Short mmCIF file of C-alpha atoms in Angstrom, two decimals:
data_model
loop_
_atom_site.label_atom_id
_atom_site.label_comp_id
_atom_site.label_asym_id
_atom_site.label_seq_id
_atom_site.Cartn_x
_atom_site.Cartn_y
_atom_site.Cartn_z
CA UNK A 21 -1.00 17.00 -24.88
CA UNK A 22 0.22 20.05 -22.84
CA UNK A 23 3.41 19.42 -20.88
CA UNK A 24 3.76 20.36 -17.29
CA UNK A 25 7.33 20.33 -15.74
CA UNK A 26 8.53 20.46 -11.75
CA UNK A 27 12.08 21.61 -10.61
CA UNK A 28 13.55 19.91 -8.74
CA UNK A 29 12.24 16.37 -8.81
CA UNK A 30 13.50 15.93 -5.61
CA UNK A 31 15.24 17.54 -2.91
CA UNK A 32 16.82 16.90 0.64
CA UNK A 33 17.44 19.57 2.93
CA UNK A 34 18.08 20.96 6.32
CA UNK A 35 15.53 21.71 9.04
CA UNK A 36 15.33 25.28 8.93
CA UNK A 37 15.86 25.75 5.51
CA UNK A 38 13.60 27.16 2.68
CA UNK A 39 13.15 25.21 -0.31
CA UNK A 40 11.67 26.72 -3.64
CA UNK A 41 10.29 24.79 -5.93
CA UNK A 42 9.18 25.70 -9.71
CA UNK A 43 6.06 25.15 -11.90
CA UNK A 44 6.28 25.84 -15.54
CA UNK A 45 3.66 24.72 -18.41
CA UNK A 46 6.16 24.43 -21.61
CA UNK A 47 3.97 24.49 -24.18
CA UNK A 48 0.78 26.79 -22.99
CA UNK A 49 0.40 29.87 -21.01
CA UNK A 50 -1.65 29.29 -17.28
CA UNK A 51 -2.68 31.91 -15.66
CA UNK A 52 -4.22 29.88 -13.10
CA UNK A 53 -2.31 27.11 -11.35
CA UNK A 54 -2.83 24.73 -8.66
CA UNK A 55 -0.14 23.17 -6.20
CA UNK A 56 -1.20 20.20 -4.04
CA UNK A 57 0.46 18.14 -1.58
CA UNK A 58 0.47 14.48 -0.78
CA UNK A 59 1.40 12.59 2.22
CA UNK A 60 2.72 8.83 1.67
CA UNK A 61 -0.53 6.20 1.31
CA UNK A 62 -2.98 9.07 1.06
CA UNK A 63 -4.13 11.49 -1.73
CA UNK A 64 -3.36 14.42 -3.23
CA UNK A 65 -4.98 17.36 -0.84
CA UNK A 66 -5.21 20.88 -2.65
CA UNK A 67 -2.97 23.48 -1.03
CA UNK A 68 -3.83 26.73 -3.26
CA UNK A 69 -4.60 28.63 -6.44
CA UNK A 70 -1.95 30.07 -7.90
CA UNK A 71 -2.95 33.45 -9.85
CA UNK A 72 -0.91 35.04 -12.55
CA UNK A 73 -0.90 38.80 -11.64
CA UNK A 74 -2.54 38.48 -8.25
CA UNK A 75 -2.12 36.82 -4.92
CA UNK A 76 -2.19 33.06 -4.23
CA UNK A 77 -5.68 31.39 -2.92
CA UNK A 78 -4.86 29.53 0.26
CA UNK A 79 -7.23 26.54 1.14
CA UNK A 80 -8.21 26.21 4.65
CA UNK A 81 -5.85 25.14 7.16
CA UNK A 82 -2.71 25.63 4.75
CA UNK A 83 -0.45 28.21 6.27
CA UNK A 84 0.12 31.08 3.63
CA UNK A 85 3.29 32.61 5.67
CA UNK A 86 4.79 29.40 5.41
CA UNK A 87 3.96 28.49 1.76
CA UNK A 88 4.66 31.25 -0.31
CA UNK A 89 3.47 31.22 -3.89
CA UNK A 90 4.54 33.48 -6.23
CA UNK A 91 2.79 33.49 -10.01
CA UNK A 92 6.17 35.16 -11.85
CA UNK A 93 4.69 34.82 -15.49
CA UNK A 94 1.79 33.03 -17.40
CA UNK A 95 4.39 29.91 -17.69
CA UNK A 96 5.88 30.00 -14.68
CA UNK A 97 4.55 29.30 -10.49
CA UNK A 98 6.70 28.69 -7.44
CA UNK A 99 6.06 27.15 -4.33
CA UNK A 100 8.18 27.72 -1.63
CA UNK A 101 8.70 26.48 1.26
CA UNK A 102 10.06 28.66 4.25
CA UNK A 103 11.94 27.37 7.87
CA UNK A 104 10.86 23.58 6.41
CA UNK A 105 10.27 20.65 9.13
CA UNK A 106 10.61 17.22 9.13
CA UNK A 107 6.63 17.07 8.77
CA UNK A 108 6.72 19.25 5.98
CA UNK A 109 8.19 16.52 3.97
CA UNK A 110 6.35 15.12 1.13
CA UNK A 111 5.48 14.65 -2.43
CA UNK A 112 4.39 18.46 -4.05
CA UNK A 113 2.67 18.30 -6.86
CA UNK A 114 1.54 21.34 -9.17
CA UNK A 115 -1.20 21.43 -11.89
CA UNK A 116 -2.33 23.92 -14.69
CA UNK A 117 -5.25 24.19 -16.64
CA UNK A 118 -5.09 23.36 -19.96
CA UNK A 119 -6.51 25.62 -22.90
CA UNK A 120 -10.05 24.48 -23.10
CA UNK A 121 -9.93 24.78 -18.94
CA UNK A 122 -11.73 21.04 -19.14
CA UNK A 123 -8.71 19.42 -18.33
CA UNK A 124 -5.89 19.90 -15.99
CA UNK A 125 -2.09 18.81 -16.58
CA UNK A 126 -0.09 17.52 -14.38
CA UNK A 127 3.66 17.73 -13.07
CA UNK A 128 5.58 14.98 -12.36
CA UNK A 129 6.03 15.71 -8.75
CA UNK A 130 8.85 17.29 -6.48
CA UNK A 131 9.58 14.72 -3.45
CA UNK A 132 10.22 16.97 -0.40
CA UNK A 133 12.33 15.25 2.69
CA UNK A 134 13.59 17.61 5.28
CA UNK A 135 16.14 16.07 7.89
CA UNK B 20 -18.32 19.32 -5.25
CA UNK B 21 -20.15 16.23 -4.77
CA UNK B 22 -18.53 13.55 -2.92
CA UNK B 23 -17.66 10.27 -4.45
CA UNK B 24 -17.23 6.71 -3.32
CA UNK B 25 -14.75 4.24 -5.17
CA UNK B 26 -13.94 0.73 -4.21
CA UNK B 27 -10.17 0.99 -2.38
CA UNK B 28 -8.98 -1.65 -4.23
CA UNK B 29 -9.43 -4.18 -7.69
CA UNK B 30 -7.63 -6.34 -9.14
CA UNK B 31 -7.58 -7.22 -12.94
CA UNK B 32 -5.79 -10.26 -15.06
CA UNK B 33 -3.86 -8.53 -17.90
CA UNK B 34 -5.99 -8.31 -21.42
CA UNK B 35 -8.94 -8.43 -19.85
CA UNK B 36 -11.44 -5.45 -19.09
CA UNK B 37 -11.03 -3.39 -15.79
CA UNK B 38 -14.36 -2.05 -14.89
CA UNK B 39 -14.06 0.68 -11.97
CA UNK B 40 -17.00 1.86 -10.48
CA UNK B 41 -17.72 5.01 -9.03
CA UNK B 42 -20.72 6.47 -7.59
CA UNK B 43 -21.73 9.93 -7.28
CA UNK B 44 -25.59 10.22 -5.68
CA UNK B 45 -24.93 13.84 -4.74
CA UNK B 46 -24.04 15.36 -8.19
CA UNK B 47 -25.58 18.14 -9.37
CA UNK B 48 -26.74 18.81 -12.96
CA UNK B 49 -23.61 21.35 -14.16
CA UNK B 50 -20.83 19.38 -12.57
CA UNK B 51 -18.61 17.00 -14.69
CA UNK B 52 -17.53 13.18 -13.72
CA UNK B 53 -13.88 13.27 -14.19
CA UNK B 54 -11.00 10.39 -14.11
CA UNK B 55 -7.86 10.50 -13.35
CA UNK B 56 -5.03 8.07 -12.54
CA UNK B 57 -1.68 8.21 -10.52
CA UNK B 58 0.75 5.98 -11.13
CA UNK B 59 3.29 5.48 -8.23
CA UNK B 60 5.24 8.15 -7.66
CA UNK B 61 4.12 10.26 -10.36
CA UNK B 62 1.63 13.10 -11.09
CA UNK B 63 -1.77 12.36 -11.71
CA UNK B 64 -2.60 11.73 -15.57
CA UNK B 65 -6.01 12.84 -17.04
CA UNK B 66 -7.90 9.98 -18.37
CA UNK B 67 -11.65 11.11 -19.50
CA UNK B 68 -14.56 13.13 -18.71
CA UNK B 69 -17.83 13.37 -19.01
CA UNK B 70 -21.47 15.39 -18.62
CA UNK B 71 -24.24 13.09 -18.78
CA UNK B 72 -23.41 10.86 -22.32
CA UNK B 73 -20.98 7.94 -22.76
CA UNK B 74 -17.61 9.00 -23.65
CA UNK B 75 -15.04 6.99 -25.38
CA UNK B 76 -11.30 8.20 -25.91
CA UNK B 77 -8.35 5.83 -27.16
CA UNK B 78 -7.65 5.23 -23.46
CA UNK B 79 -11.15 4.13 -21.66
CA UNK B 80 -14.54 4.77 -21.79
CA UNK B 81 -16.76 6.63 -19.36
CA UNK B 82 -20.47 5.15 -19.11
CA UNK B 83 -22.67 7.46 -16.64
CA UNK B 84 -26.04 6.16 -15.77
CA UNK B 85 -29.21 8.36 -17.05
CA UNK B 86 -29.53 9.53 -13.08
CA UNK B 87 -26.14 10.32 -12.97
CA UNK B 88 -25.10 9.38 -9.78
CA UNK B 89 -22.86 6.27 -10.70
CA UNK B 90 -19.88 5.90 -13.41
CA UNK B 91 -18.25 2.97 -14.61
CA UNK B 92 -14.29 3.82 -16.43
CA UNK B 93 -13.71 0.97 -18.39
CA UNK B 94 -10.18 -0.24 -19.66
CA UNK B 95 -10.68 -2.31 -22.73
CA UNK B 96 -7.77 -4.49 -22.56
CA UNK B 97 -5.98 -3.95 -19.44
CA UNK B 98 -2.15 -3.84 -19.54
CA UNK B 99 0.74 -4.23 -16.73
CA UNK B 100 1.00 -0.47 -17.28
CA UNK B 101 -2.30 -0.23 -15.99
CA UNK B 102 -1.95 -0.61 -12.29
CA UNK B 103 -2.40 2.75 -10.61
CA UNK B 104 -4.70 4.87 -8.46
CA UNK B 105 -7.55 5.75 -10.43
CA UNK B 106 -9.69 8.73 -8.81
CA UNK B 107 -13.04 9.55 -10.21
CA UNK B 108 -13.93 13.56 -9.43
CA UNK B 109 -16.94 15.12 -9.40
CA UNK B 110 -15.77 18.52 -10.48
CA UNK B 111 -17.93 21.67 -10.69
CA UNK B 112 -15.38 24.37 -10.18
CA UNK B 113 -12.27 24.92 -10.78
CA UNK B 114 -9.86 22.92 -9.03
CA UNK B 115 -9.55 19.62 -8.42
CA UNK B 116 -10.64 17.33 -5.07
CA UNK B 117 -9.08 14.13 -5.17
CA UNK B 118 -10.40 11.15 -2.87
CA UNK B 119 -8.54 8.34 -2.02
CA UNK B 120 -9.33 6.46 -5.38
CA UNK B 121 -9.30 3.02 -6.25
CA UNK B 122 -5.92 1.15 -6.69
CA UNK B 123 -6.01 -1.38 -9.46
CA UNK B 124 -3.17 -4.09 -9.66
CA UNK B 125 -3.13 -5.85 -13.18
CA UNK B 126 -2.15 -9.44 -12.90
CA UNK B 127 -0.51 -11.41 -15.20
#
């Protein structure tokens, strides 16, 4: 099946800080893709659409200044996170259509903790 | 997307079948009954879909009743491996909405 990778799988940083993380489908092209976010003992909650070519779709309540998503190439989204806080810690997840749009494939995760 | 309701928790002795049900009352007739499952720590993995008909892939089957507002995923012969979150979606668009799924522990 299609492969989805995440960079980095996990990642410790500074209050303050900005963290980018990376979204790349290795063996299709995606030129939609979709980054959620998931809190420990609760499920995944969409964040936005990521859109080759065009700018991010921000669901409501998700701050777009403070997650910025940029949709480089059909193989390649980042999320990133900017000034990160300890609440912004958490488990980031990104997903990408695969070519017969039924199904979706999934990354294995970046694990956010922000001292 | 139409809301769904899943049990928060089953439990399953290994080799045996792991029914999870899922119901759906609110569907409407274009949108798809989806599975999922997310082992811990881990992306979600795909699992099966399906319209309206039974579905059957080498890792469960999907029965949907004729009025389409319940599902039942079935694991044949349920393995240590097994024991996840499973989320059943109701999906008409695009992206995805999880709920909070059902977590099955297989027993040995």
């Amino acid at each position: 099946g299609a492969v989805v990778s995440q960079h980095p799988s996990w990642v410790i940083c500074k209050s303050g800080t900005s963290v980018k993380i990376e979204c790349r489908s290795l063996d299709f092209q995606a030129t939609t893709m979709f980054w959620y976010r998931q809190f420990p003992k609760q499920s995944l909650m969409l964040m936005a659409t990521s859109n080759e070519g065009s700018k991010a779709t921000y669901e409501q309540g998700v701050e777009k200044d403070k997650f910025l998503i940029n949709h480089a190439s059909l193989t390649l989204s980042t999320l990133t996170v900017t000034s990160a806080h300890p609440e912004d810690s958490s488990f980031y997840i990104c997903s990408a259509p695969g070519q017969t749009q039924e199904t979706q494939y999934f990354g294995p995760g970046t694990r956010l903790l922000v001292l | 997307d139409a809301k769904t309701t899943q049990p928060p928790s089953m439990d399953c002795a290994e080799g045996r079948a792991a029914n999870l049900p899922c119901n759906h009352s609110t569907i409407s007739g274009n949108e798809y009954v989806y599975w999922y499952r997310q082992i811990h720590s881990q992306g979600p993995q795909y699992i099966i879909h399906g319209l309206k008909n039974n579905e059957t892939n080498e890792m469960a089957s999907l029965i949907i009743t004729e009025d389409r507002k319940s599902s039942t995923l079935i694991l044949p012969h349920a393995t240590l491996r097994d024991t996840a979150v499973y989320y059943c979606i109701v999906r008409g668009g695009y992206a995805l909405n999880f709920g909070k799924g059902t977590s099955l522990l297989v027993t040995p």
